[in-house]
């Protein structure tokens, strides 16, 4: 059986359409399926739409969070709840082409355990959103060491991969990176991002930046190395200034030094504050992990 996991946040206009297209496609091709909608604390009628679909089709299930916990939590909730031999994660807005699920499923039947959906084209988007997205993926790729320039959450995972992911205890898990990190036999398919049929994207430039910061720090400790790099840079700068000062002292020319002191003070203070901020953010992550709070809280199920 194929499980299709569909995170949804304020998608009341797309729930019925997504279910119709995906379920109809799989049924027409004789693929046993279950659709799992994960309501990520939506403020509209998303949950009511999911419940209506479940009443009409028991093969469509839903879980609802007590509040908005974010897409990563929704994806992992779906992976935890699914019962299929393999699972596909797809966006509710149908910007991920559903017909590609058939290609993914065929590759899974050939023995592949991870089938990654890779964007061939990002579709239409504003300049600000496109710039923020490119910056986000560049930051993620450089920090994680994984090329994620065209990565997405659209992918198929074998049951072995699903079990490996849901058994990870880290609270702030980064699905796109971890699904590559676990290994297994993987391949890729390309797709073009489609336009939304209805509704508006919940992603803004600000939310992408926050998403990038959260996922970079949850997956890698590379930002902590910035502290070391800043320290080395300050050391080099200090050596240069010291050599210059000693040279002028031996040459007999007085160095007033006020400008030099101010520049060094500004640089050192800035680097120290940046370093403390990075360290503090990681400490806050450790604090959240020690608290042992769950990734999400399920308030309702369609059962």
CSV table of C-alpha atoms in Angstrom, one decimal:
chain,number,residue,atom,x,y,z
A,1,UNK,CA,0.0,0.0,0.0
A,2,UNK,CA,1.1,3.5,-0.8
A,3,UNK,CA,0.7,6.2,1.8
A,4,UNK,CA,0.3,9.8,0.6
A,5,UNK,CA,1.1,12.4,3.3
A,6,UNK,CA,-0.3,15.8,2.7
A,7,UNK,CA,0.6,18.6,5.2
A,8,UNK,CA,-2.1,21.4,5.1
A,9,UNK,CA,-2.1,24.9,6.6
A,10,UNK,CA,-5.1,27.1,5.8
A,11,UNK,CA,-5.8,25.0,2.6
A,12,UNK,CA,-9.6,24.8,2.8
A,13,UNK,CA,-9.9,25.7,-0.9
A,14,UNK,CA,-7.5,22.9,-1.9
A,15,UNK,CA,-8.3,20.0,0.4
A,16,UNK,CA,-11.1,18.5,-1.8
A,17,UNK,CA,-9.3,19.2,-5.0
A,18,UNK,CA,-6.1,17.5,-3.8
A,19,UNK,CA,-7.9,14.5,-2.6
A,20,UNK,CA,-9.9,14.2,-5.8
A,21,UNK,CA,-6.8,14.4,-8.0
A,22,UNK,CA,-4.4,12.2,-6.0
A,23,UNK,CA,-7.0,9.5,-5.0
A,24,UNK,CA,-8.4,9.4,-8.5
A,25,UNK,CA,-5.0,9.0,-10.1
A,26,UNK,CA,-3.9,6.2,-7.8
A,27,UNK,CA,-7.3,4.4,-8.0
A,28,UNK,CA,-7.3,4.6,-11.8
A,29,UNK,CA,-3.9,2.9,-11.9
A,30,UNK,CA,-4.8,0.2,-9.4
A,31,UNK,CA,-2.5,1.3,-6.6
A,32,UNK,CA,-3.7,0.5,-3.1
A,33,UNK,CA,-3.5,3.8,-1.2
A,34,UNK,CA,-4.3,5.8,1.9
A,35,UNK,CA,-4.3,9.6,2.0
A,36,UNK,CA,-3.2,11.3,5.3
A,37,UNK,CA,-4.0,15.0,5.6
A,38,UNK,CA,-2.1,16.7,8.5
A,39,UNK,CA,-3.9,19.9,9.6
A,40,UNK,CA,-1.1,22.1,11.0
A,41,UNK,CA,-3.2,24.3,13.2
A,42,UNK,CA,-5.1,25.9,10.4
A,43,UNK,CA,-7.3,28.9,11.2
A,44,UNK,CA,-9.8,28.3,8.4
A,45,UNK,CA,-12.1,25.3,7.7
A,46,UNK,CA,-9.3,23.0,6.6
A,47,UNK,CA,-10.1,20.4,9.4
A,48,UNK,CA,-13.8,20.4,8.6
A,49,UNK,CA,-13.0,19.7,4.9
A,50,UNK,CA,-10.8,16.8,5.9
A,51,UNK,CA,-13.5,15.3,8.1
A,52,UNK,CA,-16.0,15.4,5.3
A,53,UNK,CA,-13.6,13.6,3.0
A,54,UNK,CA,-13.1,10.9,5.5
A,55,UNK,CA,-16.8,10.3,5.9
A,56,UNK,CA,-17.1,9.9,2.1
A,57,UNK,CA,-13.9,7.8,1.8
A,58,UNK,CA,-12.4,5.9,4.7
A,59,UNK,CA,-9.1,5.6,2.7
A,60,UNK,CA,-8.7,9.3,3.5
A,61,UNK,CA,-7.6,10.0,7.0
A,62,UNK,CA,-6.7,13.1,8.9
A,63,UNK,CA,-4.9,14.3,12.0
A,64,UNK,CA,-5.1,17.8,13.5
A,65,UNK,CA,-2.6,19.6,15.6
A,66,UNK,CA,-3.6,21.6,18.7
A,67,UNK,CA,-1.8,24.6,17.1
A,68,UNK,CA,0.6,25.4,14.3
A,69,UNK,CA,3.8,23.4,14.8
A,70,UNK,CA,5.3,23.9,11.3
A,71,UNK,CA,5.6,21.8,8.2
A,72,UNK,CA,8.5,19.7,9.5
A,73,UNK,CA,6.3,18.5,12.4
A,74,UNK,CA,3.4,17.9,10.0
A,75,UNK,CA,5.6,15.7,7.7
A,76,UNK,CA,6.9,13.6,10.6
A,77,UNK,CA,3.4,13.2,12.1
A,78,UNK,CA,2.3,11.9,8.7
A,79,UNK,CA,5.2,9.5,8.6
A,80,UNK,CA,4.5,8.3,12.1
A,81,UNK,CA,0.8,7.7,11.3
A,82,UNK,CA,1.2,6.1,7.9
A,83,UNK,CA,0.8,2.3,7.4
A,84,UNK,CA,1.9,1.9,3.8
A,85,UNK,CA,4.9,-0.1,2.4
A,86,UNK,CA,6.1,3.2,1.1
A,87,UNK,CA,5.1,6.8,1.6
A,88,UNK,CA,5.0,10.0,-0.6
A,89,UNK,CA,5.1,13.5,0.8
A,90,UNK,CA,3.4,16.0,-1.4
A,91,UNK,CA,2.1,19.6,-0.9
A,92,UNK,CA,-1.6,20.2,-0.7
A,93,UNK,CA,-1.5,23.1,-3.2
A,94,UNK,CA,-0.7,20.6,-6.0
A,95,UNK,CA,2.4,22.6,-7.1
A,96,UNK,CA,4.0,19.2,-6.9
A,97,UNK,CA,2.6,17.4,-9.9
A,98,UNK,CA,0.6,14.4,-8.6
A,99,UNK,CA,1.2,12.3,-11.8
A,100,UNK,CA,4.9,12.1,-10.8
A,101,UNK,CA,3.8,9.9,-7.9
A,102,UNK,CA,3.2,7.1,-10.5
A,103,UNK,CA,6.8,7.5,-11.7
A,104,UNK,CA,8.1,7.4,-8.2
A,105,UNK,CA,6.1,4.3,-7.4
A,106,UNK,CA,7.4,2.6,-10.5
A,107,UNK,CA,11.0,3.3,-9.4
A,108,UNK,CA,10.2,2.0,-5.9
A,109,UNK,CA,8.9,-1.2,-7.5
A,110,UNK,CA,12.3,-1.5,-9.3
A,111,UNK,CA,14.0,-1.5,-5.9
A,112,UNK,CA,14.8,2.2,-5.1
A,113,UNK,CA,14.2,3.1,-1.5
A,114,UNK,CA,14.2,6.9,-1.8
A,115,UNK,CA,12.9,8.7,-4.9
A,116,UNK,CA,13.7,12.4,-4.7
A,117,UNK,CA,11.7,15.0,-6.5
A,118,UNK,CA,14.1,17.6,-7.9
A,119,UNK,CA,12.8,20.9,-9.2
A,120,UNK,CA,13.6,21.6,-12.9
A,121,UNK,CA,11.8,24.9,-12.7
A,122,UNK,CA,10.6,26.9,-9.8
A,123,UNK,CA,7.6,28.4,-11.6
A,124,UNK,CA,6.4,32.0,-11.3
A,125,UNK,CA,7.3,33.8,-8.1
A,126,UNK,CA,8.0,37.4,-7.0
A,127,UNK,CA,11.6,38.8,-7.1
A,128,UNK,CA,11.7,39.1,-3.3
A,129,UNK,CA,10.5,35.6,-2.8
A,130,UNK,CA,12.8,34.2,-5.4
A,131,UNK,CA,15.8,36.0,-3.9
A,132,UNK,CA,14.9,34.8,-0.4
A,133,UNK,CA,14.5,31.2,-1.7
A,134,UNK,CA,17.9,31.3,-3.4
A,135,UNK,CA,19.6,32.7,-0.3
A,136,UNK,CA,17.9,30.0,1.8
A,137,UNK,CA,19.0,27.1,-0.3
A,138,UNK,CA,22.5,28.5,-0.7
A,139,UNK,CA,22.8,28.8,3.1
A,140,UNK,CA,21.4,25.3,3.6
A,141,UNK,CA,23.6,23.7,1.0
A,142,UNK,CA,26.8,25.4,2.3
A,143,UNK,CA,26.0,24.6,5.9
A,144,UNK,CA,24.9,20.9,5.4
A,145,UNK,CA,27.3,19.9,2.6
A,146,UNK,CA,24.3,18.6,0.6
A,147,UNK,CA,23.3,20.2,-2.7
A,148,UNK,CA,19.8,21.4,-1.9
A,149,UNK,CA,19.5,24.1,-4.6
A,150,UNK,CA,16.6,22.3,-6.2
A,151,UNK,CA,15.5,20.0,-3.3
A,152,UNK,CA,11.9,19.7,-2.1
A,153,UNK,CA,9.8,17.8,0.3
A,154,UNK,CA,8.2,15.9,-2.6
A,155,UNK,CA,9.7,12.4,-2.4
A,156,UNK,CA,8.9,8.8,-1.9
A,157,UNK,CA,10.3,6.8,0.9
A,158,UNK,CA,10.4,3.0,1.5
A,159,UNK,CA,9.1,1.7,4.8
A,160,UNK,CA,12.7,1.1,6.0
A,161,UNK,CA,13.5,4.8,5.4
A,162,UNK,CA,10.3,5.9,7.1
A,163,UNK,CA,11.1,3.8,10.2
A,164,UNK,CA,14.6,5.2,10.3
A,165,UNK,CA,13.3,8.7,10.2
A,166,UNK,CA,10.6,8.4,12.8
A,167,UNK,CA,13.0,6.7,15.2
A,168,UNK,CA,15.2,9.7,15.3
A,169,UNK,CA,14.6,11.5,18.6
A,170,UNK,CA,15.8,15.0,17.7
A,171,UNK,CA,13.0,17.6,18.2
A,172,UNK,CA,13.8,20.0,15.4
A,173,UNK,CA,14.3,17.5,12.5
A,174,UNK,CA,15.0,18.8,9.0
A,175,UNK,CA,13.2,16.4,6.7
A,176,UNK,CA,14.8,17.3,3.4
A,177,UNK,CA,18.4,16.9,4.7
A,178,UNK,CA,17.7,13.9,7.0
A,179,UNK,CA,16.0,12.0,4.2
A,180,UNK,CA,19.3,12.3,2.2
A,181,UNK,CA,21.5,11.7,5.3
A,182,UNK,CA,20.0,8.3,6.1
A,183,UNK,CA,21.5,6.8,2.9
A,184,UNK,CA,19.7,3.8,1.3
A,185,UNK,CA,19.3,3.3,-2.4
A,186,UNK,CA,18.2,6.6,-3.9
A,187,UNK,CA,17.4,8.1,-7.3
A,188,UNK,CA,15.8,11.3,-8.6
A,189,UNK,CA,13.1,12.5,-10.9
A,190,UNK,CA,12.7,16.1,-12.1
A,191,UNK,CA,9.5,18.1,-12.2
A,192,UNK,CA,8.3,21.6,-12.9
A,193,UNK,CA,6.6,23.5,-10.2
A,194,UNK,CA,3.0,24.4,-11.0
A,195,UNK,CA,1.0,27.4,-10.1
A,196,UNK,CA,-1.4,27.2,-7.2
A,197,UNK,CA,-5.0,26.5,-8.3
A,198,UNK,CA,-6.4,28.4,-5.3
A,199,UNK,CA,-5.4,30.1,-2.1
A,200,UNK,CA,-2.1,31.8,-1.3
A,201,UNK,CA,1.2,30.5,-0.1
A,202,UNK,CA,1.9,30.8,3.6
A,203,UNK,CA,5.7,31.3,2.9
A,204,UNK,CA,7.1,34.8,3.1
A,205,UNK,CA,10.6,36.1,2.9
A,206,UNK,CA,10.7,36.4,6.7
A,207,UNK,CA,9.3,32.9,7.2
A,208,UNK,CA,11.9,31.4,4.8
A,209,UNK,CA,14.8,33.2,6.7
A,210,UNK,CA,13.5,31.8,10.1
A,211,UNK,CA,13.0,28.4,8.5
A,212,UNK,CA,16.6,28.5,7.2
A,213,UNK,CA,18.0,29.5,10.6
A,214,UNK,CA,16.0,26.8,12.4
A,215,UNK,CA,16.9,24.0,10.0
A,216,UNK,CA,20.6,24.9,9.7
A,217,UNK,CA,21.1,24.9,13.4
A,218,UNK,CA,19.1,21.7,13.9
A,219,UNK,CA,21.0,19.8,11.3
A,220,UNK,CA,24.6,21.1,11.5
A,221,UNK,CA,27.0,22.8,13.9
A,222,UNK,CA,28.8,24.7,11.1
A,223,UNK,CA,27.6,28.1,12.4
A,224,UNK,CA,29.5,27.5,15.6
A,225,UNK,CA,32.7,27.4,13.5
A,226,UNK,CA,32.0,31.0,12.5
A,227,UNK,CA,33.0,31.9,16.1
A,228,UNK,CA,36.4,30.3,15.5
A,229,UNK,CA,36.8,32.0,12.1
A,230,UNK,CA,36.0,35.4,13.6
A,231,UNK,CA,38.6,34.8,16.3
A,232,UNK,CA,41.2,33.9,13.7
A,233,UNK,CA,40.3,37.0,11.7
A,234,UNK,CA,40.7,39.2,14.8
A,235,UNK,CA,44.0,37.6,15.6
A,236,UNK,CA,45.3,38.3,12.0
A,237,UNK,CA,44.0,41.9,12.2
A,238,UNK,CA,45.7,42.3,15.6
A,239,UNK,CA,49.0,41.0,14.4
A,240,UNK,CA,48.9,43.4,11.4
A,241,UNK,CA,48.2,46.4,13.6
A,242,UNK,CA,50.8,45.3,16.1
A,243,UNK,CA,53.5,45.0,13.4
A,244,UNK,CA,52.5,48.4,12.0
A,245,UNK,CA,52.7,50.0,15.4
A,246,UNK,CA,56.1,48.4,16.2
A,247,UNK,CA,57.5,49.5,12.9
A,248,UNK,CA,56.5,53.1,13.4
A,249,UNK,CA,57.8,53.0,17.0
A,250,UNK,CA,61.2,51.8,15.9
A,251,UNK,CA,61.1,54.3,13.0
A,252,UNK,CA,60.6,57.1,15.5
A,253,UNK,CA,57.3,58.3,14.2
A,254,UNK,CA,54.6,58.6,16.8
A,255,UNK,CA,51.4,56.7,16.2
A,256,UNK,CA,48.4,58.6,17.6
A,257,UNK,CA,46.5,55.3,17.8
A,258,UNK,CA,43.0,56.7,18.4
A,259,UNK,CA,41.6,55.7,15.1
A,260,UNK,CA,43.3,52.3,15.3
A,261,UNK,CA,41.9,51.6,18.8
A,262,UNK,CA,38.4,52.6,17.8
A,263,UNK,CA,38.4,50.4,14.7
A,264,UNK,CA,39.7,47.4,16.7
A,265,UNK,CA,37.2,48.1,19.4
A,266,UNK,CA,34.3,48.2,16.9
A,267,UNK,CA,35.5,45.0,15.1
A,268,UNK,CA,36.1,43.0,18.3
A,269,UNK,CA,32.9,44.1,19.9
A,270,UNK,CA,30.9,43.2,16.8
A,271,UNK,CA,32.5,39.8,16.5
A,272,UNK,CA,32.1,39.0,20.2
A,273,UNK,CA,28.4,39.9,20.0
A,274,UNK,CA,27.8,37.8,16.9
A,275,UNK,CA,29.7,34.9,18.4
A,276,UNK,CA,27.7,35.1,21.6
A,277,UNK,CA,24.5,35.3,19.6
A,278,UNK,CA,25.3,32.1,17.7
A,279,UNK,CA,26.4,30.3,20.8
A,280,UNK,CA,23.3,31.5,22.6
A,281,UNK,CA,21.0,30.2,19.8
A,282,UNK,CA,22.6,26.7,20.1
A,283,UNK,CA,22.2,26.8,23.8
A,284,UNK,CA,18.5,27.6,23.4
A,285,UNK,CA,18.2,24.6,21.1
A,286,UNK,CA,19.9,22.4,23.7
A,287,UNK,CA,17.5,23.8,26.4
A,288,UNK,CA,14.5,23.0,24.2
A,289,UNK,CA,15.9,19.5,23.6
A,290,UNK,CA,16.5,18.9,27.3
A,291,UNK,CA,12.9,19.9,28.1
A,292,UNK,CA,11.7,16.9,26.1
A,293,UNK,CA,8.7,18.5,24.7
A,294,UNK,CA,7.1,16.6,21.7
A,295,UNK,CA,7.5,17.7,18.1
A,296,UNK,CA,3.7,18.2,17.9
A,297,UNK,CA,0.5,17.6,19.8
A,298,UNK,CA,-2.4,15.9,18.0
A,299,UNK,CA,-5.8,17.2,19.2
A,300,UNK,CA,-8.1,15.2,16.8
A,301,UNK,CA,-8.1,12.2,14.5
A,302,UNK,CA,-10.6,11.1,11.9
A,303,UNK,CA,-11.4,7.8,13.5
